[in-house]
Structures are given as C-alpha cells and as structure tokens.
XYZ file of N, CA and C in Angstrom:
696
model
N -44.344 -25.112 29.881
C -45.577 -25.641 29.280
C -45.465 -25.727 27.757
N -44.790 -24.721 27.159
C -44.647 -24.718 25.707
C -43.832 -25.912 25.227
N -42.884 -26.365 26.065
C -42.081 -27.537 25.707
C -42.959 -28.777 25.647
N -43.874 -28.912 26.606
C -44.749 -30.091 26.658
C -45.628 -30.174 25.408
N -46.349 -29.074 25.110
C -47.243 -29.101 23.954
C -46.470 -29.140 22.646
N -45.301 -28.505 22.616
C -44.471 -28.577 21.427
C -43.997 -29.990 21.154
N -43.665 -30.721 22.225
C -43.237 -32.110 22.073
C -44.386 -32.979 21.554
N -45.598 -32.760 22.075
C -46.751 -33.514 21.578
C -46.995 -33.216 20.093
N -46.873 -31.930 19.714
C -47.050 -31.569 18.301
C -45.987 -32.235 17.435
N -44.766 -32.274 17.938
C -43.666 -32.925 17.219
C -43.974 -34.402 16.986
N -44.475 -35.084 18.011
C -44.799 -36.504 17.884
C -45.933 -36.720 16.880
N -46.928 -35.839 16.883
C -48.038 -35.958 15.926
C -47.537 -35.766 14.496
N -46.639 -34.800 14.281
C -46.053 -34.589 12.950
C -45.265 -35.820 12.521
N -44.493 -36.362 13.447
C -43.687 -37.544 13.164
C -44.569 -38.711 12.726
N -45.652 -38.955 13.477
C -46.540 -40.066 13.138
C -47.313 -39.784 11.851
N -47.662 -38.506 11.616
C -48.368 -38.152 10.385
C -47.524 -38.410 9.153
N -46.243 -38.040 9.216
C -45.330 -38.308 8.094
C -45.176 -39.811 7.902
N -45.152 -40.557 9.014
C -45.068 -42.012 8.914
C -46.240 -42.605 8.163
N -47.448 -42.100 8.443
C -48.647 -42.575 7.747
C -48.570 -42.254 6.256
N -48.138 -41.030 5.918
C -48.031 -40.630 4.518
C -47.016 -41.487 3.766
N -45.850 -41.669 4.375
C -44.796 -42.477 3.742
C -45.278 -43.912 3.552
N -45.973 -44.439 4.549
C -46.492 -45.797 4.463
C -47.453 -45.942 3.283
N -48.344 -44.969 3.118
C -49.316 -45.030 2.017
C -48.655 -44.847 0.658
N -47.565 -44.077 0.626
C -46.870 -43.867 -0.639
C -46.087 -45.099 -1.083
N -45.449 -45.774 -0.145
C -44.506 -46.831 -0.509
C -45.057 -48.247 -0.385
N -46.144 -48.432 0.356
C -46.718 -49.778 0.454
C -47.099 -50.341 -0.914
N -47.730 -49.541 -1.818
C -48.033 -50.075 -3.155
C -46.782 -50.391 -3.974
N -45.667 -49.719 -3.679
C -44.430 -49.938 -4.432
C -43.793 -51.271 -4.064
N -43.717 -51.545 -2.752
C -42.992 -52.730 -2.283
C -43.905 -53.911 -1.968
N -45.202 -53.683 -1.866
C -46.150 -54.785 -1.651
C -45.805 -55.621 -0.433
N -45.745 -56.923 -0.623
C -45.449 -57.837 0.481
C -44.039 -57.650 1.042
N -43.165 -57.090 0.233
C -41.809 -56.842 0.699
C -41.701 -55.648 1.630
N -42.829 -54.953 1.857
C -42.806 -53.772 2.719
C -42.366 -54.110 4.138
N -42.824 -55.272 4.651
C -42.440 -55.663 6.007
C -40.923 -55.851 6.104
N -40.331 -56.403 5.046
C -38.877 -56.580 5.025
C -38.176 -55.225 4.906
N -38.764 -54.319 4.125
C -38.186 -53.004 3.900
C -38.082 -52.208 5.201
N -39.085 -52.350 6.072
C -39.080 -51.597 7.334
C -38.699 -52.493 8.517
N -38.058 -53.634 8.234
C -37.676 -54.569 9.300
C -36.797 -53.924 10.382
N -35.810 -53.078 10.032
C -35.015 -52.464 11.099
C -35.862 -51.660 12.079
N -36.848 -50.950 11.564
C -37.729 -50.184 12.431
C -38.596 -51.068 13.308
N -39.087 -52.168 12.729
C -39.908 -53.111 13.502
C -39.087 -53.718 14.643
N -37.847 -54.111 14.335
C -36.974 -54.693 15.364
C -36.726 -53.677 16.484
N -36.416 -52.421 16.096
C -36.188 -51.386 17.103
C -37.439 -51.152 17.938
N -38.598 -51.169 17.290
C -39.880 -50.968 17.983
C -40.080 -52.019 19.072
N -39.892 -53.288 18.701
C -40.140 -54.365 19.665
C -39.068 -54.403 20.759
N -37.828 -54.068 20.406
C -36.770 -54.059 21.421
C -37.001 -52.972 22.468
N -37.579 -51.835 22.057
C -37.881 -50.798 23.053
C -38.979 -51.271 24.003
N -39.973 -52.005 23.470
C -40.986 -52.600 24.356
C -40.313 -53.522 25.380
N -39.428 -54.388 24.882
C -38.756 -55.354 25.767
C -37.889 -54.643 26.802
N -37.183 -53.595 26.379
C -36.339 -52.852 27.309
C -37.165 -52.225 28.424
N -38.318 -51.655 28.063
C -39.158 -51.032 29.080
C -39.802 -52.080 29.985
N -40.008 -53.285 29.460
C -40.481 -54.380 30.317
C -39.460 -54.655 31.423
N -38.187 -54.687 31.038
C -37.120 -54.921 32.019
C -37.090 -53.792 33.048
N -37.214 -52.557 32.575
C -37.161 -51.388 33.467
C -38.315 -51.399 34.469
N -39.513 -51.797 34.016
C -40.692 -51.766 34.886
C -40.942 -53.086 35.611
N -40.050 -54.064 35.390
C -40.168 -55.331 36.100
C -41.201 -56.283 35.538
N -41.555 -56.131 34.267
C -42.521 -57.035 33.632
C -41.778 -58.205 32.990
N -42.102 -59.454 33.325
C -41.410 -60.606 32.725
C -41.728 -60.739 31.237
N -40.692 -60.852 30.410
C -40.867 -61.014 28.965
C -40.979 -62.498 28.647
N -42.078 -62.894 28.010
C -42.333 -64.311 27.710
C -41.974 -64.678 26.270
N -42.148 -63.720 25.342
C -41.855 -64.036 23.942
C -41.660 -62.740 23.158
N -40.705 -62.768 22.221
C -40.488 -61.647 21.306
C -40.508 -62.196 19.880
N -41.287 -61.554 19.018
C -41.384 -61.979 17.625
C -41.284 -60.749 16.735
N -40.343 -60.788 15.769
C -40.157 -59.656 14.862
C -40.795 -59.884 13.492
N -41.264 -61.098 13.214
C -41.564 -61.449 11.825
C -42.997 -61.886 11.584
N -43.931 -61.565 12.451
C -45.331 -61.879 12.181
C -45.807 -61.075 10.968
N -46.755 -61.640 10.226
C -47.251 -60.950 9.040
C -47.923 -59.626 9.393
N -48.484 -59.554 10.590
C -49.158 -58.337 11.027
C -48.215 -57.399 11.779
N -46.936 -57.783 11.881
C -45.974 -57.000 12.644
C -45.442 -57.815 13.805
N -44.467 -57.271 14.529
C -43.893 -58.011 15.653
C -44.754 -57.907 16.901
N -44.309 -58.590 17.953
C -44.988 -58.469 19.244
C -44.032 -58.823 20.370
N -44.356 -58.326 21.550
C -43.663 -58.698 22.777
C -44.730 -59.133 23.776
N -44.712 -60.406 24.131
C -45.639 -60.903 25.142
C -44.976 -60.793 26.505
N -45.684 -60.198 27.446
C -45.084 -59.989 28.767
C -46.138 -60.097 29.853
N -45.667 -60.295 31.067
C -46.541 -60.332 32.220
C -46.767 -58.938 32.770
N -47.510 -58.820 33.860
C -47.786 -57.504 34.450
C -46.523 -56.887 35.043
N -46.331 -55.597 34.853
C -45.147 -54.928 35.427
C -45.293 -54.740 36.933
N -44.158 -54.621 37.605
C -44.171 -54.370 39.046
C -44.600 -52.940 39.366
N -44.358 -52.036 38.397
C -44.793 -50.651 38.570
C -46.214 -50.538 38.014
N -47.175 -50.352 38.887
C -48.573 -50.323 38.465
C -48.942 -48.973 37.835
N -49.998 -48.979 37.074
C -50.599 -47.816 36.397
C -49.646 -47.219 35.354
N -48.533 -46.645 35.810
C -47.620 -46.006 34.874
C -46.805 -47.028 34.089
N -46.577 -48.225 34.658
C -45.781 -49.251 33.987
C -46.342 -49.661 32.637
N -47.639 -50.021 32.556
C -48.211 -50.389 31.251
C -48.134 -49.263 30.225
N -48.294 -48.013 30.680
C -48.206 -46.879 29.761
C -46.789 -46.762 29.200
N -45.786 -46.899 30.072
C -44.392 -46.808 29.627
C -44.043 -47.923 28.650
N -44.553 -49.136 28.914
C -44.277 -50.266 28.007
C -44.928 -50.038 26.644
N -46.193 -49.619 26.648
C -46.921 -49.438 25.390
C -46.353 -48.305 24.547
N -45.874 -47.244 25.209
C -45.390 -46.073 24.474
C -43.863 -45.991 24.439
N -43.198 -47.088 24.777
C -41.733 -47.114 24.761
C -41.148 -46.748 23.395
N -41.676 -47.277 22.268
C -41.092 -46.903 20.972
C -41.174 -45.396 20.719
N -42.311 -44.808 21.055
C -42.496 -43.377 20.827
C -41.496 -42.559 21.642
N -41.290 -42.953 22.889
C -40.404 -42.202 23.777
C -38.929 -42.452 23.468
N -38.545 -43.737 23.375
C -37.123 -44.076 23.246
C -36.587 -43.819 21.842
N -37.412 -44.101 20.806
C -36.939 -43.852 19.445
C -36.852 -42.351 19.165
N -37.745 -41.571 19.771
C -37.652 -40.118 19.648
C -36.395 -39.612 20.338
N -36.116 -40.133 21.519
C -34.896 -39.762 22.242
C -33.650 -40.106 21.424
N -33.661 -41.280 20.790
C -32.533 -41.694 19.955
C -32.343 -40.735 18.777
N -33.461 -40.301 18.175
C -33.373 -39.334 17.078
C -32.742 -38.034 17.546
N -33.192 -37.547 18.707
C -32.658 -36.293 19.237
C -31.154 -36.392 19.475
N -30.689 -37.586 19.852
C -29.278 -37.760 20.175
C -28.408 -37.929 18.927
N -28.899 -38.712 17.942
C -28.026 -39.133 16.846
C -28.212 -38.357 15.542
N -29.384 -37.750 15.328
C -29.613 -37.055 14.060
C -28.624 -35.914 13.838
N -28.372 -35.043 14.830
C -27.385 -33.979 14.589
C -25.988 -34.520 14.296
N -25.666 -35.693 14.866
C -24.353 -36.298 14.630
C -24.271 -36.865 13.215
N -25.366 -37.494 12.771
C -25.389 -38.123 11.456
C -25.495 -37.105 10.332
N -26.064 -35.948 10.614
C -26.256 -34.954 9.553
C -25.786 -33.581 10.026
N -24.474 -33.404 10.235
C -23.958 -32.119 10.737
C -24.241 -30.957 9.795
N -24.340 -31.227 8.482
C -24.623 -30.145 7.529
C -26.006 -29.558 7.789
N -26.970 -30.416 8.115
C -28.317 -29.930 8.411
C -28.334 -29.177 9.738
N -27.558 -29.641 10.691
C -27.529 -28.999 12.009
C -26.976 -27.584 11.941
N -26.244 -27.250 10.872
C -25.656 -25.917 10.741
C -26.558 -24.937 10.004
N -27.720 -25.384 9.527
C -28.624 -24.482 8.816
C -29.118 -23.378 9.759
N -29.278 -22.137 9.253
C -29.708 -21.017 10.111
C -31.018 -21.289 10.837
N -31.971 -21.908 10.166
C -33.276 -22.181 10.783
C -33.144 -23.104 11.977
N -32.165 -24.004 11.917
C -31.950 -24.942 13.018
C -31.338 -24.233 14.224
N -30.517 -23.233 13.959
C -29.775 -22.572 15.030
C -30.573 -21.483 15.746
N -31.631 -20.968 15.108
C -32.415 -19.875 15.697
C -33.850 -20.339 15.902
N -34.343 -20.236 17.126
C -35.707 -20.658 17.444
C -36.699 -19.681 16.814
N -37.644 -20.147 15.970
C -38.647 -19.252 15.375
C -39.521 -18.614 16.451
N -39.908 -17.377 16.217
C -40.734 -16.659 17.190
C -42.176 -16.482 16.733
N -42.492 -16.940 15.526
C -43.864 -16.849 15.021
C -44.147 -18.035 14.121
N -45.430 -18.295 13.871
C -45.828 -19.417 13.023
C -45.344 -19.216 11.590
N -45.437 -17.986 11.091
C -44.987 -17.726 9.720
C -43.484 -17.947 9.578
N -42.737 -17.520 10.597
C -41.280 -17.752 10.580
C -40.969 -19.234 10.668
N -41.768 -19.959 11.428
C -41.574 -21.401 11.562
C -41.780 -22.101 10.221
N -42.897 -21.785 9.545
C -43.233 -22.469 8.290
C -42.311 -22.045 7.147
N -42.091 -20.739 7.006
C -41.242 -20.271 5.911
C -39.802 -20.733 6.097
N -39.329 -20.697 7.348
C -37.974 -21.164 7.624
C -37.823 -22.644 7.347
N -38.863 -23.415 7.690
C -38.792 -24.854 7.453
C -38.740 -25.154 5.964
N -39.628 -24.546 5.193
C -39.673 -24.813 3.754
C -38.374 -24.383 3.075
N -37.829 -23.247 3.501
C -36.565 -22.775 2.932
C -35.423 -23.740 3.250
N -35.364 -24.175 4.512
C -34.304 -25.098 4.924
C -34.459 -26.460 4.260
N -35.696 -26.916 4.130
C -35.937 -28.205 3.475
C -35.510 -28.149 2.013
N -35.876 -27.055 1.332
C -35.477 -26.902 -0.072
C -33.958 -26.843 -0.200
N -33.318 -26.129 0.723
C -31.851 -26.031 0.704
C -31.213 -27.396 0.950
N -31.783 -28.148 1.889
C -31.231 -29.468 2.199
C -31.390 -30.419 1.017
N -32.577 -30.404 0.400
C -32.850 -31.315 -0.723
C -31.950 -30.987 -1.915
N -31.766 -29.699 -2.197
C -30.975 -29.313 -3.375
C -29.471 -29.411 -3.128
N -29.052 -29.285 -1.864
C -27.616 -29.316 -1.575
C -27.075 -30.729 -1.421
N -27.953 -31.686 -1.098
C -27.499 -33.069 -0.940
C -27.174 -33.667 -2.305
N -26.151 -34.477 -2.329
C -25.782 -35.207 -3.542
C -26.582 -36.505 -3.573
N -27.681 -36.498 -4.341
C -28.583 -37.651 -4.344
C -28.012 -38.836 -5.122
N -26.862 -38.633 -5.787
C -26.191 -39.771 -6.404
C -25.338 -40.508 -5.374
N -25.150 -39.886 -4.211
C -24.431 -40.517 -3.108
C -25.415 -41.317 -2.252
N -24.948 -42.391 -1.622
C -25.862 -43.177 -0.787
C -26.253 -42.493 0.532
N -25.497 -41.457 0.937
C -25.727 -40.853 2.253
C -27.147 -40.332 2.456
N -27.682 -39.451 1.567
C -29.043 -38.954 1.810
C -30.094 -40.053 1.752
N -29.873 -41.061 0.912
C -30.829 -42.160 0.828
C -30.797 -43.013 2.097
N -29.597 -43.241 2.634
C -29.492 -44.011 3.875
C -30.119 -43.257 5.043
N -29.877 -41.933 5.102
C -30.501 -41.128 6.150
C -32.018 -41.139 6.019
N -32.501 -40.999 4.782
C -33.946 -41.030 4.550
C -34.530 -42.390 4.907
N -33.792 -43.449 4.564
C -34.259 -44.800 4.883
C -34.337 -45.012 6.393
N -33.325 -44.523 7.111
C -33.333 -44.652 8.566
C -34.500 -43.886 9.172
N -34.721 -42.660 8.709
C -35.822 -41.863 9.234
C -37.168 -42.445 8.830
N -37.226 -43.026 7.634
C -38.449 -43.686 7.188
C -38.815 -44.822 8.139
N -37.824 -45.625 8.504
C -38.072 -46.731 9.422
C -38.576 -46.227 10.765
N -37.983 -45.144 11.242
C -38.422 -44.574 12.517
C -39.851 -44.048 12.401
N -40.113 -43.262 11.348
C -41.421 -42.630 11.203
C -42.544 -43.659 11.061
N -42.277 -44.727 10.299
C -43.322 -45.717 10.030
C -43.592 -46.607 11.232
N -42.576 -46.870 12.042
C -42.722 -47.863 13.118
C -42.762 -47.269 14.519
N -42.660 -45.960 14.653
C -42.568 -45.368 15.982
C -43.915 -45.308 16.700
N -45.003 -45.246 15.947
C -46.318 -45.077 16.562
C -46.736 -46.324 17.338
N -47.455 -46.159 18.449
C -47.993 -47.314 19.173
C -48.978 -48.079 18.295
N -48.984 -49.398 18.422
C -49.911 -50.217 17.646
C -51.321 -50.076 18.207
N -52.290 -50.606 17.462
C -53.682 -50.582 17.930
C -53.816 -51.320 19.252
N -53.090 -52.429 19.381
C -53.118 -53.197 20.634
C -52.566 -52.365 21.787
N -51.454 -51.653 21.523
C -50.856 -50.806 22.556
C -51.856 -49.755 23.042
N -52.511 -49.097 22.080
C -53.454 -48.038 22.434
C -54.667 -48.586 23.168
N -55.148 -49.762 22.732
C -56.311 -50.364 23.377
C -56.012 -50.762 24.814
N -54.816 -51.276 25.037
C -54.466 -51.773 26.372
C -54.394 -50.671 27.421
N -53.984 -49.474 27.004
C -53.724 -48.430 28.016
C -54.407 -47.100 27.684
N -55.494 -47.123 26.930
C -56.070 -45.865 26.452
C -56.452 -44.922 27.595
N -57.117 -45.455 28.631
C -57.546 -44.574 29.727
C -56.369 -44.188 30.616
N -55.448 -45.120 30.819
C -54.259 -44.803 31.602
C -53.429 -43.733 30.888
N -53.400 -43.805 29.539
C -52.642 -42.815 28.778
C -53.283 -41.435 28.872
N -54.605 -41.380 28.787
C -55.304 -40.100 28.922
C -54.986 -39.478 30.284
N -55.048 -40.309 31.336
C -54.731 -39.825 32.679
C -53.277 -39.355 32.753
N -52.379 -40.103 32.109
C -50.957 -39.762 32.118
C -50.717 -38.403 31.457
N -51.364 -38.160 30.297
C -51.197 -36.891 29.591
C -51.725 -35.733 30.434
N -52.887 -35.924 31.056
C -53.473 -34.862 31.882
C -52.576 -34.546 33.086
N -52.059 -35.595 33.716
C -51.166 -35.385 34.868
C -49.879 -34.703 34.428
N -49.306 -35.173 33.296
C -48.066 -34.581 32.789
C -48.271 -33.114 32.405
N -49.415 -32.808 31.785
C -49.707 -31.419 31.412
C -49.839 -30.537 32.648
N -50.486 -31.073 33.685
C -50.640 -30.316 34.934
C -49.287 -30.059 35.590
N -48.446 -31.097 35.635
C -47.117 -30.936 36.237
C -46.264 -29.962 35.430
N -46.389 -30.041 34.078
C -45.618 -29.138 33.227
C -46.026 -27.683 33.462
N -47.294 -27.487 33.819
C -47.779 -26.135 34.083
C -47.329 -25.616 35.449
N -47.238 -26.537 36.408
C -46.921 -26.145 37.778
C -45.429 -26.115 38.074
N -44.673 -26.999 37.382
C -43.252 -27.143 37.683
C -42.422 -26.611 36.520
N -41.483 -25.764 36.813
C -40.596 -25.231 35.777
C -39.629 -26.312 35.318
N -39.645 -26.616 34.011
C -38.730 -27.622 33.460
C -37.377 -26.960 33.207
N -36.297 -27.507 33.775
C -34.982 -26.860 33.660
C -34.305 -27.083 32.309
N -35.096 -27.069 31.241
C -34.547 -27.211 29.892
C -35.191 -26.131 29.032
N -34.387 -25.337 28.357
C -34.943 -24.266 27.533
C -35.282 -24.775 26.138
N -36.175 -24.042 25.481
C -36.544 -24.383 24.103
C -35.313 -24.318 23.199
N -34.412 -23.382 23.495
C -33.212 -23.229 22.669
C -32.334 -24.474 22.681
N -32.388 -25.243 23.778
C -31.592 -26.472 23.869
C -32.236 -27.594 23.059
N -33.557 -27.686 23.115
C -34.263 -28.769 22.431
C -34.486 -28.496 20.944
N -34.488 -27.224 20.557
C -34.849 -26.878 19.186
C -33.908 -27.451 18.126
N -32.566 -27.311 18.246
C -31.695 -27.804 17.169
C -31.887 -29.274 16.797
N -31.883 -30.222 17.764
C -32.113 -31.616 17.350
C -33.510 -31.850 16.798
N -34.514 -31.158 17.356
C -35.878 -31.324 16.843
C -35.982 -30.789 15.418
N -35.415 -29.607 15.166
C -35.471 -29.006 13.833
C -34.716 -29.851 12.814
N -33.557 -30.359 13.216
C -32.771 -31.202 12.308
C -33.528 -32.450 11.924
N -34.156 -33.097 12.905
C -34.905 -34.320 12.612
C -36.136 -34.017 11.769
N -36.760 -32.832 11.953
C -37.908 -32.456 11.124
C -37.492 -32.275 9.669
N -36.307 -31.706 9.452
C -35.817 -31.564 8.075
C -35.538 -32.934 7.466
N -34.944 -33.824 8.260
C -34.685 -35.176 7.750
C -35.992 -35.910 7.454
N -36.999 -35.687 8.287
C -38.311 -36.297 8.025
C -38.899 -35.753 6.728
N -38.710 -34.447 6.502
C -39.164 -33.870 5.240
C -38.436 -34.466 4.056
N -37.128 -34.684 4.217
C -36.358 -35.332 3.154
C -36.838 -36.761 2.924
N -37.234 -37.431 4.005
C -37.780 -38.781 3.883
C -39.042 -38.768 3.037
N -39.897 -37.784 3.295
C -41.134 -37.668 2.522
C -40.828 -37.368 1.058
N -39.838 -36.504 0.814
C -39.429 -36.192 -0.561
C -38.905 -37.454 -1.255
N -38.063 -38.219 -0.549
C -37.538 -39.464 -1.118
C -38.665 -40.442 -1.430
N -39.660 -40.529 -0.530
C -40.802 -41.423 -0.762
C -41.592 -40.984 -1.992
N -41.765 -39.676 -2.156
C -42.477 -39.156 -3.323
C -41.712 -39.473 -4.612
N -40.369 -39.352 -4.561
C -39.545 -39.672 -5.737
C -39.656 -41.154 -6.098
N -39.585 -42.015 -5.086
C -39.691 -43.454 -5.334
C -41.062 -43.790 -5.910
N -42.119 -43.193 -5.349
C -43.472 -43.455 -5.845
C -43.641 -42.949 -7.279
N -43.053 -41.769 -7.585
C -43.152 -41.222 -8.934
C -42.457 -42.123 -9.950
N -41.254 -42.584 -9.606
C -40.523 -43.497 -10.491
C -41.320 -44.781 -10.702
N -41.901 -45.296 -9.630
C -42.714 -46.502 -9.712
C -43.897 -46.303 -10.646
N -44.564 -45.146 -10.553
C -45.716 -44.858 -11.413
C -45.306 -44.776 -12.879
N -44.155 -44.130 -13.146
C -43.684 -44.009 -14.527
C -43.363 -45.382 -15.110
N -42.673 -46.213 -14.332
C -42.304 -47.554 -14.812
C -43.561 -48.380 -15.056
N -44.540 -48.273 -14.180
C -45.768 -49.066 -14.326
C -46.544 -48.639 -15.566
N -46.571 -47.319 -15.816
C -47.274 -46.810 -17.006
C -46.597 -47.302 -18.273
N -45.249 -47.290 -18.280
C -44.522 -47.738 -19.468
C -44.711 -49.228 -19.724
N -44.777 -49.994 -18.634
C -44.995 -51.443 -18.779
C -46.385 -51.724 -19.334
N -47.369 -50.996 -18.818
C -48.763 -51.174 -19.287
C -48.883 -50.679 -20.724
C-alpha cells in the first residue's frame, strides 16, 4: 500500500515542479516556449498514440505543433472503461517509467549518493537527506559542462509536459476516480511483489534531477531578470 500512495505523491511532486518551472521560464522564452519544450510535447503525444495502439483505438490524426499544444485524435478503444483512462494518462505512466529506467543510467554519479542508496525511515530523514543530496549534486556538477544542463533540460521537458491536459482530465475524470479507488483497494488487498528498496533508487535519483532542473530554471530566470534590469 505504501508503494501505491508513494507513487501518487511522486507524481504530484513531479507535476508540481513542472508547474513551477513553467511559470519561471515562460516569461523568459515567451512565444519560443513551445519550441523550447518541443521534445517533451512530441514524447507526450507519442505516448498517447502508443496507448491507442495498445487499447485498439484507431488513430486519426497526430499534431505536435498547435499553438495550444499537440493533440492525438482517435476513435473509441476496444478496451472499454479502462482504455480511455490508459490513453489519457499514458504520458504520466510511460514517461515516468522511462525516467525510472534511464535516469540512473544517465546520471550514475547521482545514483551513488548515500541518500539514494538507503531508504529513509522518517519524514525528517527524507527531507534532510534530500536537501543534502541536492546541494551536493548542484555543487559537485561542473556547470560549465553541457552535461548538467542537458540533463536538466531533459527533465524540464518531462516535468512540464508529463501532466494530463485539461481535455484528458475532462474526458475521463469519473473513470479516473473509479480507477484510483479500485487500484487503491487492490493495492491494499494484494501484496505487490516489489519492495520499496527496489523502487527507491531510481525515484530518488529522478527527484534529485528534478531539483536540479528547478535550480537551473531559477538560475536562468535570475540571469534574465538581471539582463532586463540592465537594459531598462
């Protein structure tokens, strides 16, 4: 059960950081913001299309470049009730899975941090360990190298574009509520054969990278503010 609620909390943190980063950098890049997060938008729409194929929903049109964001137009899936939920929440599920798989590979130095290797047993240990590891990661990275910026950019794209759109939420809001309640009930009744110790390292590593993304966004916004003040 702790894995289920922990995963939901992880997704909420991920989307919250995405909202913060979006608000910090949208004024910096203006109309170019859509181009800046284009890789994330493309990944978002491709996950919708992939889940359409999995659930048997015919894909009629895919667009990555609408001013309001991309879209995937599709017919009804062959899998009823759960099919629309899977299609609408495909970016959240598949992009999170991709992060869990590739983040430790892309950032092995972060994966070796003590906080990542040991599961916290209390809230204070969780918060203090995170802040310590984040500070260590930020100060140990060579910010003159493109690596931390590329990692931050990749995580920024994921964080900003992973959340379901308003249309996605509107289409399946009641089905999603039912899905969460059923999943929570099953998680309580059925023992999940995966321990927290197995899931913690990739989750912790990605949380540190998300924190670095937020730090990078704050640095970019600060530089932008200084330049704007000097110009004025």
